[in-house]
PDB file of C-alpha atoms and ligand atoms in Angstrom:
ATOM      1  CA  UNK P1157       4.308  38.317  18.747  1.00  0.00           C
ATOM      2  CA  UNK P1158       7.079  37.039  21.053  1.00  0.00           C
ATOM      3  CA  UNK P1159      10.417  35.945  19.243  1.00  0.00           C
ATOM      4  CA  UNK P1160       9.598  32.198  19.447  1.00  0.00           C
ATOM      5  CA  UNK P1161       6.241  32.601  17.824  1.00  0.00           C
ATOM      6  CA  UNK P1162       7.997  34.321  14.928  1.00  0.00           C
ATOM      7  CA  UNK P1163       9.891  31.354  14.321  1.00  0.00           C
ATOM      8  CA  UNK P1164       7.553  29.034  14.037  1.00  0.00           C
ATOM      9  CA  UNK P1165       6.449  28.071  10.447  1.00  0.00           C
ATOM     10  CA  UNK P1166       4.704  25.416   8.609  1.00  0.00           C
ATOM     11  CA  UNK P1167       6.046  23.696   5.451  1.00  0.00           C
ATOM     12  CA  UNK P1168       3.960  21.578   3.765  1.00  0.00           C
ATOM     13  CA  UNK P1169       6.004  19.299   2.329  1.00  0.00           C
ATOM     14  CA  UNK P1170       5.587  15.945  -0.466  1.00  0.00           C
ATOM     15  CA  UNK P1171       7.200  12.811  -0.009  1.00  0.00           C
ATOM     16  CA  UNK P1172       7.545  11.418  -3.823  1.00  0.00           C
ATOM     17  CA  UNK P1173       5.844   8.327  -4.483  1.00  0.00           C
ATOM     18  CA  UNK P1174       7.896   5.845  -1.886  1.00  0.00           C
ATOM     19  CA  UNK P1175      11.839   5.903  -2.725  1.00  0.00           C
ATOM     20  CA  UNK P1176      13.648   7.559  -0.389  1.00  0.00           C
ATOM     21  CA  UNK P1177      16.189   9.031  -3.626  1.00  0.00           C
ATOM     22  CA  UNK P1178      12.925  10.695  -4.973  1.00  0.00           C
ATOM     23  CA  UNK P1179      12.179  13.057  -2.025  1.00  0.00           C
ATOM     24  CA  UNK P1180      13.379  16.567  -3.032  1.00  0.00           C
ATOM     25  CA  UNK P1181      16.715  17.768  -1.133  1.00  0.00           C
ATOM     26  CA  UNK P1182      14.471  20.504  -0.085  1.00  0.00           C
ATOM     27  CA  UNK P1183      12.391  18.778   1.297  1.00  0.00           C
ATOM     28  CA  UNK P1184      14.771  16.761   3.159  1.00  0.00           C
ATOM     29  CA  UNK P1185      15.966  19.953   4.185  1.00  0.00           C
ATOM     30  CA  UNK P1186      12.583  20.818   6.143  1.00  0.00           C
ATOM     31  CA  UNK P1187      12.463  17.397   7.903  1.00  0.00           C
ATOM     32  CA  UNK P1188      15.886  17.615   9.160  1.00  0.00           C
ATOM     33  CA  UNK P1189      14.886  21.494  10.563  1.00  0.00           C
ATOM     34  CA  UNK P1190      11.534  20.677  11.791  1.00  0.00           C
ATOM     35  CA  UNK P1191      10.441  20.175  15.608  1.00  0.00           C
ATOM     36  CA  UNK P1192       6.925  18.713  14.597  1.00  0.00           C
ATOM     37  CA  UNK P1193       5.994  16.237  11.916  1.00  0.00           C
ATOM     38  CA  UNK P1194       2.322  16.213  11.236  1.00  0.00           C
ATOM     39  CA  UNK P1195       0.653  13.714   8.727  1.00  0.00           C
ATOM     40  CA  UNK P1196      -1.432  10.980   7.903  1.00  0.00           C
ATOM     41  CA  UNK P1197      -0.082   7.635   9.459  1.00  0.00           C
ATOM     42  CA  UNK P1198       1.667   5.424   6.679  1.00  0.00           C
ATOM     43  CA  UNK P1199       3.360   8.994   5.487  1.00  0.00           C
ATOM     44  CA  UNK P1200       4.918   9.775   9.296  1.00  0.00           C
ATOM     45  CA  UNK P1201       6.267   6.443   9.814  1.00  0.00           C
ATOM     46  CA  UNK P1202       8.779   7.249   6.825  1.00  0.00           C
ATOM     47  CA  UNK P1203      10.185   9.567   8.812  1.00  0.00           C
ATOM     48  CA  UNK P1204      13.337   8.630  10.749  1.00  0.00           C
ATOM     49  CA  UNK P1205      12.656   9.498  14.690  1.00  0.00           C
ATOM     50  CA  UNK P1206      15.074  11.708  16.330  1.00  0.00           C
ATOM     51  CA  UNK P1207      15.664  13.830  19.354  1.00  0.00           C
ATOM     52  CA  UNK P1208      13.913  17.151  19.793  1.00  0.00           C
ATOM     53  CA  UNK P1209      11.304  16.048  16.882  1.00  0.00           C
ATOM     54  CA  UNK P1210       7.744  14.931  18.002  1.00  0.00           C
ATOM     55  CA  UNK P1211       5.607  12.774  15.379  1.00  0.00           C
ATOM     56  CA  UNK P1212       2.196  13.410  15.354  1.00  0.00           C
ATOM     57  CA  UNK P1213       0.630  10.717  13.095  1.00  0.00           C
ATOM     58  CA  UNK P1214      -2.953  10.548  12.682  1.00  0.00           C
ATOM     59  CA  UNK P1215      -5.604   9.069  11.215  1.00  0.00           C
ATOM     60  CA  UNK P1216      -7.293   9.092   7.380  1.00  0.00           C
ATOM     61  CA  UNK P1217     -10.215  12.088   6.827  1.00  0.00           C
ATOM     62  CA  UNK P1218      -9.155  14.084   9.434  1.00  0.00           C
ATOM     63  CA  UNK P1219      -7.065  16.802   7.435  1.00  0.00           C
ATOM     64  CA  UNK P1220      -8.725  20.109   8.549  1.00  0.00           C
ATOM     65  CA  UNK P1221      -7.598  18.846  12.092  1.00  0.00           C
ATOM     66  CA  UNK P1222      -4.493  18.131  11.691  1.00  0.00           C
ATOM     67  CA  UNK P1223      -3.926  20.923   9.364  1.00  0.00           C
ATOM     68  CA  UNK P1224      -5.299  23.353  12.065  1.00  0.00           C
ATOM     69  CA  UNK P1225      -3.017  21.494  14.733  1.00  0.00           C
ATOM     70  CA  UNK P1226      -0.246  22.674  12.709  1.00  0.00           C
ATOM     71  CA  UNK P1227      -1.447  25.960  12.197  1.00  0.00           C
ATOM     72  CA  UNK P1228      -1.485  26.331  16.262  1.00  0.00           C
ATOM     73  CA  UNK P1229       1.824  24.451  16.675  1.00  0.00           C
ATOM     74  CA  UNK P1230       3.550  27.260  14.164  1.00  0.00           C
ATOM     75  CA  UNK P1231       1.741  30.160  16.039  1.00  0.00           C
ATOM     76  CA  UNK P1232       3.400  28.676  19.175  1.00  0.00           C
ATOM     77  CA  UNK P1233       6.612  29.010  17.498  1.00  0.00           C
ATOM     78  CA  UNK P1234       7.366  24.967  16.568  1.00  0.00           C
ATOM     79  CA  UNK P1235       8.453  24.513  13.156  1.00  0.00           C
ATOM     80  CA  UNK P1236       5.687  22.313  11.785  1.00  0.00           C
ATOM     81  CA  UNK P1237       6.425  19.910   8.601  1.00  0.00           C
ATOM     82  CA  UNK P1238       3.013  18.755   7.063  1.00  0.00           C
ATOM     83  CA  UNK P1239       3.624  15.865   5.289  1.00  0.00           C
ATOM     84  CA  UNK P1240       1.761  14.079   1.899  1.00  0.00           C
ATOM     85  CA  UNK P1241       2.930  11.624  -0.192  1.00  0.00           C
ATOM     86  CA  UNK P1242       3.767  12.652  -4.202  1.00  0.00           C
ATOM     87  CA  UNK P1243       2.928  16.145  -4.088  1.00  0.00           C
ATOM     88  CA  UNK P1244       1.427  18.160  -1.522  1.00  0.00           C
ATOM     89  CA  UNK P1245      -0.859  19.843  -3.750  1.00  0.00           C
ATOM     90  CA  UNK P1246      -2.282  17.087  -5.761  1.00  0.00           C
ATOM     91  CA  UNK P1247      -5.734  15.134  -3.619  1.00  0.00           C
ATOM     92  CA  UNK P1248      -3.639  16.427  -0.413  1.00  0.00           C
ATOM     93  CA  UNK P1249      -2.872  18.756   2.951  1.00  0.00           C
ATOM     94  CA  UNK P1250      -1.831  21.643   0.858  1.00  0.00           C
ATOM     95  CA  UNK P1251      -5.388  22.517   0.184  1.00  0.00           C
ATOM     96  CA  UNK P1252      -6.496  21.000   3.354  1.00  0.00           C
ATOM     97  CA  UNK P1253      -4.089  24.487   5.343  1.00  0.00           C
ATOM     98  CA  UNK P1254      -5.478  26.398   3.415  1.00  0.00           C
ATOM     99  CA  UNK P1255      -8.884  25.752   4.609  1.00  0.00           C
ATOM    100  CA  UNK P1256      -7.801  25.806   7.791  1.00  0.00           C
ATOM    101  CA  UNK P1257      -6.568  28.925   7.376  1.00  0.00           C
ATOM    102  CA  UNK P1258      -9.018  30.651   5.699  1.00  0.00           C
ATOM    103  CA  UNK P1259     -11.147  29.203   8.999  1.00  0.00           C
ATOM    104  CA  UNK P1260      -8.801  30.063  11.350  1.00  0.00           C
ATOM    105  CA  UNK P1261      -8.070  33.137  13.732  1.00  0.00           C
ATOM    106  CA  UNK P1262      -6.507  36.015  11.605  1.00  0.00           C
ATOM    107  CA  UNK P1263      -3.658  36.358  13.278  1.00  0.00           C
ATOM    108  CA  UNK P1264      -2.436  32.822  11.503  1.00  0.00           C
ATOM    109  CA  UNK P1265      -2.649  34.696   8.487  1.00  0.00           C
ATOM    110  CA  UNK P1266       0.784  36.293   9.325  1.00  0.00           C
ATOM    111  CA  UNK P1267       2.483  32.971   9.706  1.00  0.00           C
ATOM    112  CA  UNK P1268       5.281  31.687   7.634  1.00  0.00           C
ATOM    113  CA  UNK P1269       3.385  29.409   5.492  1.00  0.00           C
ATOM    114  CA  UNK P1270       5.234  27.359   2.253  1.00  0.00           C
ATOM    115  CA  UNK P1271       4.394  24.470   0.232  1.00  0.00           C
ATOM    116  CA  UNK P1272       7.401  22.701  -1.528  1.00  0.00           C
ATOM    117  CA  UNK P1273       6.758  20.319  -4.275  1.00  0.00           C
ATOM    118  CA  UNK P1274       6.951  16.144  -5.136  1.00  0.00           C
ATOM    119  CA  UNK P1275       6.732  14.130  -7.810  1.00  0.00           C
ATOM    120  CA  UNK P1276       3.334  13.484  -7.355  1.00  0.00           C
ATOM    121  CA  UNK P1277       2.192   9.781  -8.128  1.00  0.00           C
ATOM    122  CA  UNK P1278       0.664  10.342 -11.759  1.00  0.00           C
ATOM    123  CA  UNK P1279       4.205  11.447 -13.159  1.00  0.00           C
ATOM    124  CA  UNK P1280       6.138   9.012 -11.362  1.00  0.00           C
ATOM    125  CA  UNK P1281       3.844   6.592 -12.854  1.00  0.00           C
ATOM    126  CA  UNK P1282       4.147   8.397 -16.486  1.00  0.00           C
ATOM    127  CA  UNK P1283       8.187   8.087 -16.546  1.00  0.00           C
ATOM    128  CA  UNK P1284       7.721   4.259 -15.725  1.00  0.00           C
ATOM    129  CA  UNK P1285       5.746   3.479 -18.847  1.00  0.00           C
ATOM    130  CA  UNK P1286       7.345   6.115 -20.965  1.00  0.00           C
ATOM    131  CA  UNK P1287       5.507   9.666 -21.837  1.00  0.00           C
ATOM    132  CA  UNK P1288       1.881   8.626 -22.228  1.00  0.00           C
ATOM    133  CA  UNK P1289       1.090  12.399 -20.684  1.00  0.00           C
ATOM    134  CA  UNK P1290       3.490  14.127 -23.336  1.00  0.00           C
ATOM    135  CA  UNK P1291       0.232  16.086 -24.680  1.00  0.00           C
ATOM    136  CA  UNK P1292      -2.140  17.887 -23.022  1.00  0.00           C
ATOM    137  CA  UNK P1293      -3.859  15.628 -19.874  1.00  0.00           C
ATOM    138  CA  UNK P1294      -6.063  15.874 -16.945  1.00  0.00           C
ATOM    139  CA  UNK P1295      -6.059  14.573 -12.906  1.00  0.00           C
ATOM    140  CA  UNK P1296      -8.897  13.023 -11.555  1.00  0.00           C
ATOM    141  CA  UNK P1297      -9.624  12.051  -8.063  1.00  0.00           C
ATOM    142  CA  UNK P1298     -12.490   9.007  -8.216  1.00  0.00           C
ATOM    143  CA  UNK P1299     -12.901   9.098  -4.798  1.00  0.00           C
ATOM    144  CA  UNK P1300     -16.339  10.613  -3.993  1.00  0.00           C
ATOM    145  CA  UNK P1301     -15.659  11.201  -0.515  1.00  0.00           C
ATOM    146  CA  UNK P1302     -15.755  14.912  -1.266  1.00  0.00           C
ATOM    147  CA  UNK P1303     -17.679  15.323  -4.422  1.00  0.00           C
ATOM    148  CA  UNK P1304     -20.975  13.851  -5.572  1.00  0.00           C
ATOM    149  CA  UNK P1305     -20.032  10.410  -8.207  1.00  0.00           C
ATOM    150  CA  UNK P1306     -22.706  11.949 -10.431  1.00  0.00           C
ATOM    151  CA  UNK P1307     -19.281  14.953 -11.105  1.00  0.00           C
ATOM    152  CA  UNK P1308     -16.697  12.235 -11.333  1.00  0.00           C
ATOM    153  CA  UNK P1309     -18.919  10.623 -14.283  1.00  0.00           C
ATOM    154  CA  UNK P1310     -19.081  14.352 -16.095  1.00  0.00           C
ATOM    155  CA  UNK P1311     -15.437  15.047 -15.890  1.00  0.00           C
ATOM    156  CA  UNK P1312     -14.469  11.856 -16.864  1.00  0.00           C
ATOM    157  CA  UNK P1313     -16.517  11.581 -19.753  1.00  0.00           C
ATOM    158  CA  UNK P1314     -15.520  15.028 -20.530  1.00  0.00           C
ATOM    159  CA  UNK P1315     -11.657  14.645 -20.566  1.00  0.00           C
ATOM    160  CA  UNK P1316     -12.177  11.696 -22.768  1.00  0.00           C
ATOM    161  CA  UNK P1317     -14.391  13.309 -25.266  1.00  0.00           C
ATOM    162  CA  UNK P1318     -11.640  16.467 -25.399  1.00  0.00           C
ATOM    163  CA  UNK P1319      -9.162  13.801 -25.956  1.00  0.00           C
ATOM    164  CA  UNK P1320      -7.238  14.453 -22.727  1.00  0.00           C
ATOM    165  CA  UNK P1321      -5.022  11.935 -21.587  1.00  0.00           C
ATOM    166  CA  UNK P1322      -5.663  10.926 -17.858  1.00  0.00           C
ATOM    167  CA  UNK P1323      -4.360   9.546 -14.502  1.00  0.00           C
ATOM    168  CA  UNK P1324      -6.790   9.073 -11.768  1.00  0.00           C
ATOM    169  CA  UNK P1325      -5.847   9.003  -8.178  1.00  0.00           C
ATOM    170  CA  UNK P1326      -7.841   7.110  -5.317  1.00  0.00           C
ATOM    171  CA  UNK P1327      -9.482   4.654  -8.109  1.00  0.00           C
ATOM    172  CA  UNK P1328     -10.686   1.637  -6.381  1.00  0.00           C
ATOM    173  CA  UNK P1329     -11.738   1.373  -2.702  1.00  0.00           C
ATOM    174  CA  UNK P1330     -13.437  -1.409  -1.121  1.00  0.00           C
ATOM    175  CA  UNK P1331     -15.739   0.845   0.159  1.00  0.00           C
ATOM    176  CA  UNK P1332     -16.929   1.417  -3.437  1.00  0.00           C
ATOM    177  CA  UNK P1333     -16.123  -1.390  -5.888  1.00  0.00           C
ATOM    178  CA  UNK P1334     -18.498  -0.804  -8.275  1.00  0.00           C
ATOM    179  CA  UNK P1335     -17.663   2.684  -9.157  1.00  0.00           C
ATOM    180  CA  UNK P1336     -14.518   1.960 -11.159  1.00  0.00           C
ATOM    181  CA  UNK P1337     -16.151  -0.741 -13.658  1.00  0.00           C
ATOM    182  CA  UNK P1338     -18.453   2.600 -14.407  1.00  0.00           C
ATOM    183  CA  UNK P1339     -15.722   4.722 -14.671  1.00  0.00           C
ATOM    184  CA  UNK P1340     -14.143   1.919 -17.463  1.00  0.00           C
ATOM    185  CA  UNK P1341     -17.422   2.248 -19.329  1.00  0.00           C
ATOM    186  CA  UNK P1342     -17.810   5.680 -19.641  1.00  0.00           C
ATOM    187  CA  UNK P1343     -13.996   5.866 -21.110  1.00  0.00           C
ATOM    188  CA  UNK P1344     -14.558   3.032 -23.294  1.00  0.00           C
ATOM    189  CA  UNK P1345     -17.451   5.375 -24.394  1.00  0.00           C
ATOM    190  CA  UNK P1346     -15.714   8.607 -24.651  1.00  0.00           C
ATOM    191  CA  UNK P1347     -12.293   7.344 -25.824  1.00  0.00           C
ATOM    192  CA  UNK P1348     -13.008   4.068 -27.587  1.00  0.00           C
ATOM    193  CA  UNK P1349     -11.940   0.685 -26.765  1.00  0.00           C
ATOM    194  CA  UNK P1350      -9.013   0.687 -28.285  1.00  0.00           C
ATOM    195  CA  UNK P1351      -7.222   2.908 -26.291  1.00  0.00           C
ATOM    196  CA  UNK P1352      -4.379   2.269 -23.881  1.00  0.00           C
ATOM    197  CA  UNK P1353      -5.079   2.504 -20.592  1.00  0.00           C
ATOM    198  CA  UNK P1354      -1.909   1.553 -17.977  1.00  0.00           C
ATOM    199  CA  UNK P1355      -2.110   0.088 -14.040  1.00  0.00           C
ATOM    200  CA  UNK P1356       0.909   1.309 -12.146  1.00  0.00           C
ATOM    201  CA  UNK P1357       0.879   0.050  -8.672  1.00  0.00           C
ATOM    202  CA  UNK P1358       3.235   0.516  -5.808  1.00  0.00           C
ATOM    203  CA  UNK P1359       4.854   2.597  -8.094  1.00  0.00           C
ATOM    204  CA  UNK P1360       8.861   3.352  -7.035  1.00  0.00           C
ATOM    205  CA  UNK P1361       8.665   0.728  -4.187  1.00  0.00           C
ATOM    206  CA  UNK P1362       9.387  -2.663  -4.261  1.00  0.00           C
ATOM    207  CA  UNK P1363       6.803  -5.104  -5.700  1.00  0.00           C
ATOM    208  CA  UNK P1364       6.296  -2.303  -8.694  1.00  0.00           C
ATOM    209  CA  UNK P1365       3.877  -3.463 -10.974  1.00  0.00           C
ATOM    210  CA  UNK P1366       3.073  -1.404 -14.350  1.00  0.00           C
ATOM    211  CA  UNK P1367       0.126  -3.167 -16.977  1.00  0.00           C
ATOM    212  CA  UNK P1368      -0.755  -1.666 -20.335  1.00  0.00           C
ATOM    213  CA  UNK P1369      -3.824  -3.055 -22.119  1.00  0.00           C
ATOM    214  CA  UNK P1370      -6.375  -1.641 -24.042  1.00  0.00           C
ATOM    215  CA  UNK P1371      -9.362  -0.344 -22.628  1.00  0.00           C
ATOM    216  CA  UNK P1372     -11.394  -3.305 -23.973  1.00  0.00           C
ATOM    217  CA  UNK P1373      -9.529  -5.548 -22.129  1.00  0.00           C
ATOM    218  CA  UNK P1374      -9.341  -3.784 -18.849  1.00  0.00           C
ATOM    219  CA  UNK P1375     -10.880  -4.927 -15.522  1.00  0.00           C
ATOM    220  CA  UNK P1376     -11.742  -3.390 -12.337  1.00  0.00           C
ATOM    221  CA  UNK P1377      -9.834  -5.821 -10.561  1.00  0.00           C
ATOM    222  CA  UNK P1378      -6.660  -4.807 -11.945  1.00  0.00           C
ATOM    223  CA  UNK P1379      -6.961  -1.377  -9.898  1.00  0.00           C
ATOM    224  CA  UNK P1380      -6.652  -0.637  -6.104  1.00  0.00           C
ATOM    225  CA  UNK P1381      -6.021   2.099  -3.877  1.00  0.00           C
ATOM    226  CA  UNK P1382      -1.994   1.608  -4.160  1.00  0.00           C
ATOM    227  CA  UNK P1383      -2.559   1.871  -8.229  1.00  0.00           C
ATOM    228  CA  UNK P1384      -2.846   4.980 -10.092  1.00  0.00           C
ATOM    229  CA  UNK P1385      -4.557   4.280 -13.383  1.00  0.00           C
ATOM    230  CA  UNK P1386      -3.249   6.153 -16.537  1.00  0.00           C
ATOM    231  CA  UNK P1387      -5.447   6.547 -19.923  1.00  0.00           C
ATOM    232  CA  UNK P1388      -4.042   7.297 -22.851  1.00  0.00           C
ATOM    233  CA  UNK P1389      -5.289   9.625 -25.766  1.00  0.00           C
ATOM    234  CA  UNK P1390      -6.655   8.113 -29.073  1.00  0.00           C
ATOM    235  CA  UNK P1391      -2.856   8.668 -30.199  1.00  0.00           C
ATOM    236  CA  UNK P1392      -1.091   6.846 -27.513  1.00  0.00           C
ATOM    237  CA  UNK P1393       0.912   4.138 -28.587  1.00  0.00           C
ATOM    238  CA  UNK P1394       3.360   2.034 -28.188  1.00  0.00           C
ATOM    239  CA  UNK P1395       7.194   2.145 -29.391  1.00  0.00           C
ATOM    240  CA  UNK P1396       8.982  -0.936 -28.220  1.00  0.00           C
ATOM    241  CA  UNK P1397       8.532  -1.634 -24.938  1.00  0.00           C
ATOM    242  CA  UNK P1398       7.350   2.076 -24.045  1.00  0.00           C
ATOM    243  CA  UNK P1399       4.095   4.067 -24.262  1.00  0.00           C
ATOM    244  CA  UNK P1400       3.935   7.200 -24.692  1.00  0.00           C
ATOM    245  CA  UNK P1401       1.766   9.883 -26.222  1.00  0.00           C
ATOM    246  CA  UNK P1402       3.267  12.228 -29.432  1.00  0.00           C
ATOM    247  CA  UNK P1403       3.157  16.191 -28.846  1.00  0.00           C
ATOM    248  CA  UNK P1404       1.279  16.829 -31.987  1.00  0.00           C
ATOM    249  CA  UNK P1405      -2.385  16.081 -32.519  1.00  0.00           C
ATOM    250  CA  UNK P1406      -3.198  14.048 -35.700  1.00  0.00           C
ATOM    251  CA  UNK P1407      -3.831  17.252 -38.054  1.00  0.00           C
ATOM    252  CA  UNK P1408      -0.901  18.746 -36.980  1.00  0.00           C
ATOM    253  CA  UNK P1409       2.061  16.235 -37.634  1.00  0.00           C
ATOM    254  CA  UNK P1410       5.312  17.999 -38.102  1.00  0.00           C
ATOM    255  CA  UNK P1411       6.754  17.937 -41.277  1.00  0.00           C
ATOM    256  CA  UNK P1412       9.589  15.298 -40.059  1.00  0.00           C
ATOM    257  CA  UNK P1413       6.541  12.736 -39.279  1.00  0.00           C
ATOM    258  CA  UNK P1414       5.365  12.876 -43.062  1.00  0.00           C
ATOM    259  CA  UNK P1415       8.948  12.858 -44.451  1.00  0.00           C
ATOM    260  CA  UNK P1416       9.982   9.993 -42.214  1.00  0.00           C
ATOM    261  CA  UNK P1417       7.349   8.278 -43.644  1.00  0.00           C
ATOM    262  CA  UNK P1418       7.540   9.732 -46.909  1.00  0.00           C
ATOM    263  CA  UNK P1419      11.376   8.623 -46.930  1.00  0.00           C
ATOM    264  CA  UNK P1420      10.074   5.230 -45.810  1.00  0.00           C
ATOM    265  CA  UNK P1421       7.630   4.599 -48.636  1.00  0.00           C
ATOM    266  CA  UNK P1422       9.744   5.872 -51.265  1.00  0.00           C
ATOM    267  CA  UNK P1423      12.558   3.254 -49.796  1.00  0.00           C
ATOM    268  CA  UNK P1424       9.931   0.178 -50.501  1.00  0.00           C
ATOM    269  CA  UNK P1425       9.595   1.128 -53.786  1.00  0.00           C
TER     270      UNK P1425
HETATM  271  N1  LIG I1948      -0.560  13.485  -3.012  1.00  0.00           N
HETATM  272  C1  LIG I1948      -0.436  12.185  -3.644  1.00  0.00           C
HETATM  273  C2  LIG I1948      -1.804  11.572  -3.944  1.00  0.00           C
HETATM  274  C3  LIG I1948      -2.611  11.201  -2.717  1.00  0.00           C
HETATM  275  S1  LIG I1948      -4.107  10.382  -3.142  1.00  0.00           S
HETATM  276  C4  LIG I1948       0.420  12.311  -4.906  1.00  0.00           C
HETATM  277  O1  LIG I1948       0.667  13.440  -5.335  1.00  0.00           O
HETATM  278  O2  LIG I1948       0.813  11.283  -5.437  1.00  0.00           O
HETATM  279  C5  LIG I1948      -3.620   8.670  -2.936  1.00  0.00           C
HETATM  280  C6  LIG I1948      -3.589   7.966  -4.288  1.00  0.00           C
HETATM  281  O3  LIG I1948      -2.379   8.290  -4.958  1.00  0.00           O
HETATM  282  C7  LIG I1948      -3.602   6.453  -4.245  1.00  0.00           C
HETATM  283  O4  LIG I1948      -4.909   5.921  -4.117  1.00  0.00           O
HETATM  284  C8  LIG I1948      -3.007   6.110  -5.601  1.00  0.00           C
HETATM  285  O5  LIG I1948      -3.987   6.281  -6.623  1.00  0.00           O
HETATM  286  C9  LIG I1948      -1.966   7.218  -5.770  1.00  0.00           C
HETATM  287  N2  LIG I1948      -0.600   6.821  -5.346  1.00  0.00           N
HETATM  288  C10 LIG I1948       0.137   7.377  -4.386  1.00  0.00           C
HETATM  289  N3  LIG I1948       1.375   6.792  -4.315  1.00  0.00           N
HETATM  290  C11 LIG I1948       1.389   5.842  -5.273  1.00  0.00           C
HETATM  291  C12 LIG I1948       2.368   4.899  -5.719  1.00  0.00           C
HETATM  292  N4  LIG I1948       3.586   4.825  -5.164  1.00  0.00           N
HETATM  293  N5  LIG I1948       2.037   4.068  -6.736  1.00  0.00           N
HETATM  294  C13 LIG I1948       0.819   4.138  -7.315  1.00  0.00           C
HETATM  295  N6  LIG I1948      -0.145   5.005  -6.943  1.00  0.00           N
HETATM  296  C14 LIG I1948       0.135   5.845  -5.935  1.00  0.00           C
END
């Protein structure tokens, strides 16, 4: 290995949900280092050109490729930023390296390889409406691009029956608009209709829209591919003008639950 090719690395990197203040300083960090940007299109153009850094924006479904361009672009000694948007590891080119690697020559084994984190899209969505994912919850991907719909169906009508809360990435396509009015009835079957089930679109860019109904009420129309859709558990609820979900299931509630309400019953009286 010559002294440039030990210098080369690749950093796969998450771009938050769309504001600029909610990219990591570490991950700022990498972009202002790296030679090479690699990513899918809308996720390269937010980064700011410069000299001595080359932009290689390409094209959806093509992630092994581009992941294995930056695998060869390291082991020629450029320092490679992958980029995602939220999180790198959530529905993303974290996983998509790894394959690469795992495919690749084993020499690329040996290369300086890191992920750093973002606040993926599901979370960023969560802190808008309030905590509906304070108890335990689940991430789904209803895009069956890579999985058979018959799997997305299971796991979402197991997460509901286990009384997960859920966000699901990837919900609506055009490609597939009939998929997501299944996906409502099989969590209006698991979870009952009752329970609260948010739209968070553009979420952390301008034109922000966040929509809590019940799941009785919801639509398929009211999800797209910019949207992440959060369920709640049968114990979400709303306080004011949040939603969020307590940390206690219902046959566990902490002894300042019942006196609270003890307290308030015995003030009625
Ligand atoms: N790695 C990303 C997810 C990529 S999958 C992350 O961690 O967030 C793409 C899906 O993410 C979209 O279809 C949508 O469901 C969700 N998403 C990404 N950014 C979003 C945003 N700003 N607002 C709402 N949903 C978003």
């Amino acid at each position: 290995m010559t002294k440039d090719t030990a210098a080369g690395w690749v950093k796969i990197v998450g771009l938050g949900p769309g504001n600029e203040a909610m990219v990591t300083a570490q991950v700022q960090e990498v972009i202002a280092e790296a030679t090479d940007i690699v990513g899918y299109i809308p996720y390269v153009k937010r980064i700011p050109e410069r000299p001595g850094l080359t932009l290689h924006a390409t094209d959806n479904r093509v992630e092994v490729e581009r992941a294995r361009h930056a695998l060869q672009m390291a082991a020629a000694g450029k320092r490679v930023a992958v980029v995602s948007s939220g999180d790198p590891g959530v529905f993303a080119m974290a996983s998509a390296v790894f394959e690469a690697l795992e495919l690749g020559p084993e020499a690329w084994l040996a290369l300086d390889i890191q992920v750093l984190p973002g606040i993926t899209a599901m979370l960023a969505a969560s802190a808008r409406i309030g905590a509906p994912m304070g108890h335990d919850f689940a991430a789904i991907n209803l895009s069956d691009n890579l999985k058979p719909w018959s799997l997305i169906e299971k796991r979402l009508r197991l997460a509901g029956e286990a009384g997960f809360a859920m966000g699901f990435y990837n919900p609506r396509s055009k490609s597939r608009p009939h998929q997501f009015a299944r996906a409502l009835e099989i969590l209006r079957e698991a979870c009952g209709g009752e329970t609260l089930i948010s739209f968070a679109r553009d979420v952390s860019k301008p034109g922000e829209t966040i929509t809590t109904v019940p799941l009785n009420e919801a639509r398929p129309e009211m999800a797209d591919m910019r949207t992440v859709v959060i369920v709640g558990n049968k114990d979400t609820r709303r306080v004011g003008r949040h939603v969020y979900t307590p940390r206690y299931a219902p046959d566990c509630t902490p002894d300042y639950v019942s006196d609270t309400a003890a307290d308030t019953v015995s003030g009625d009286v």
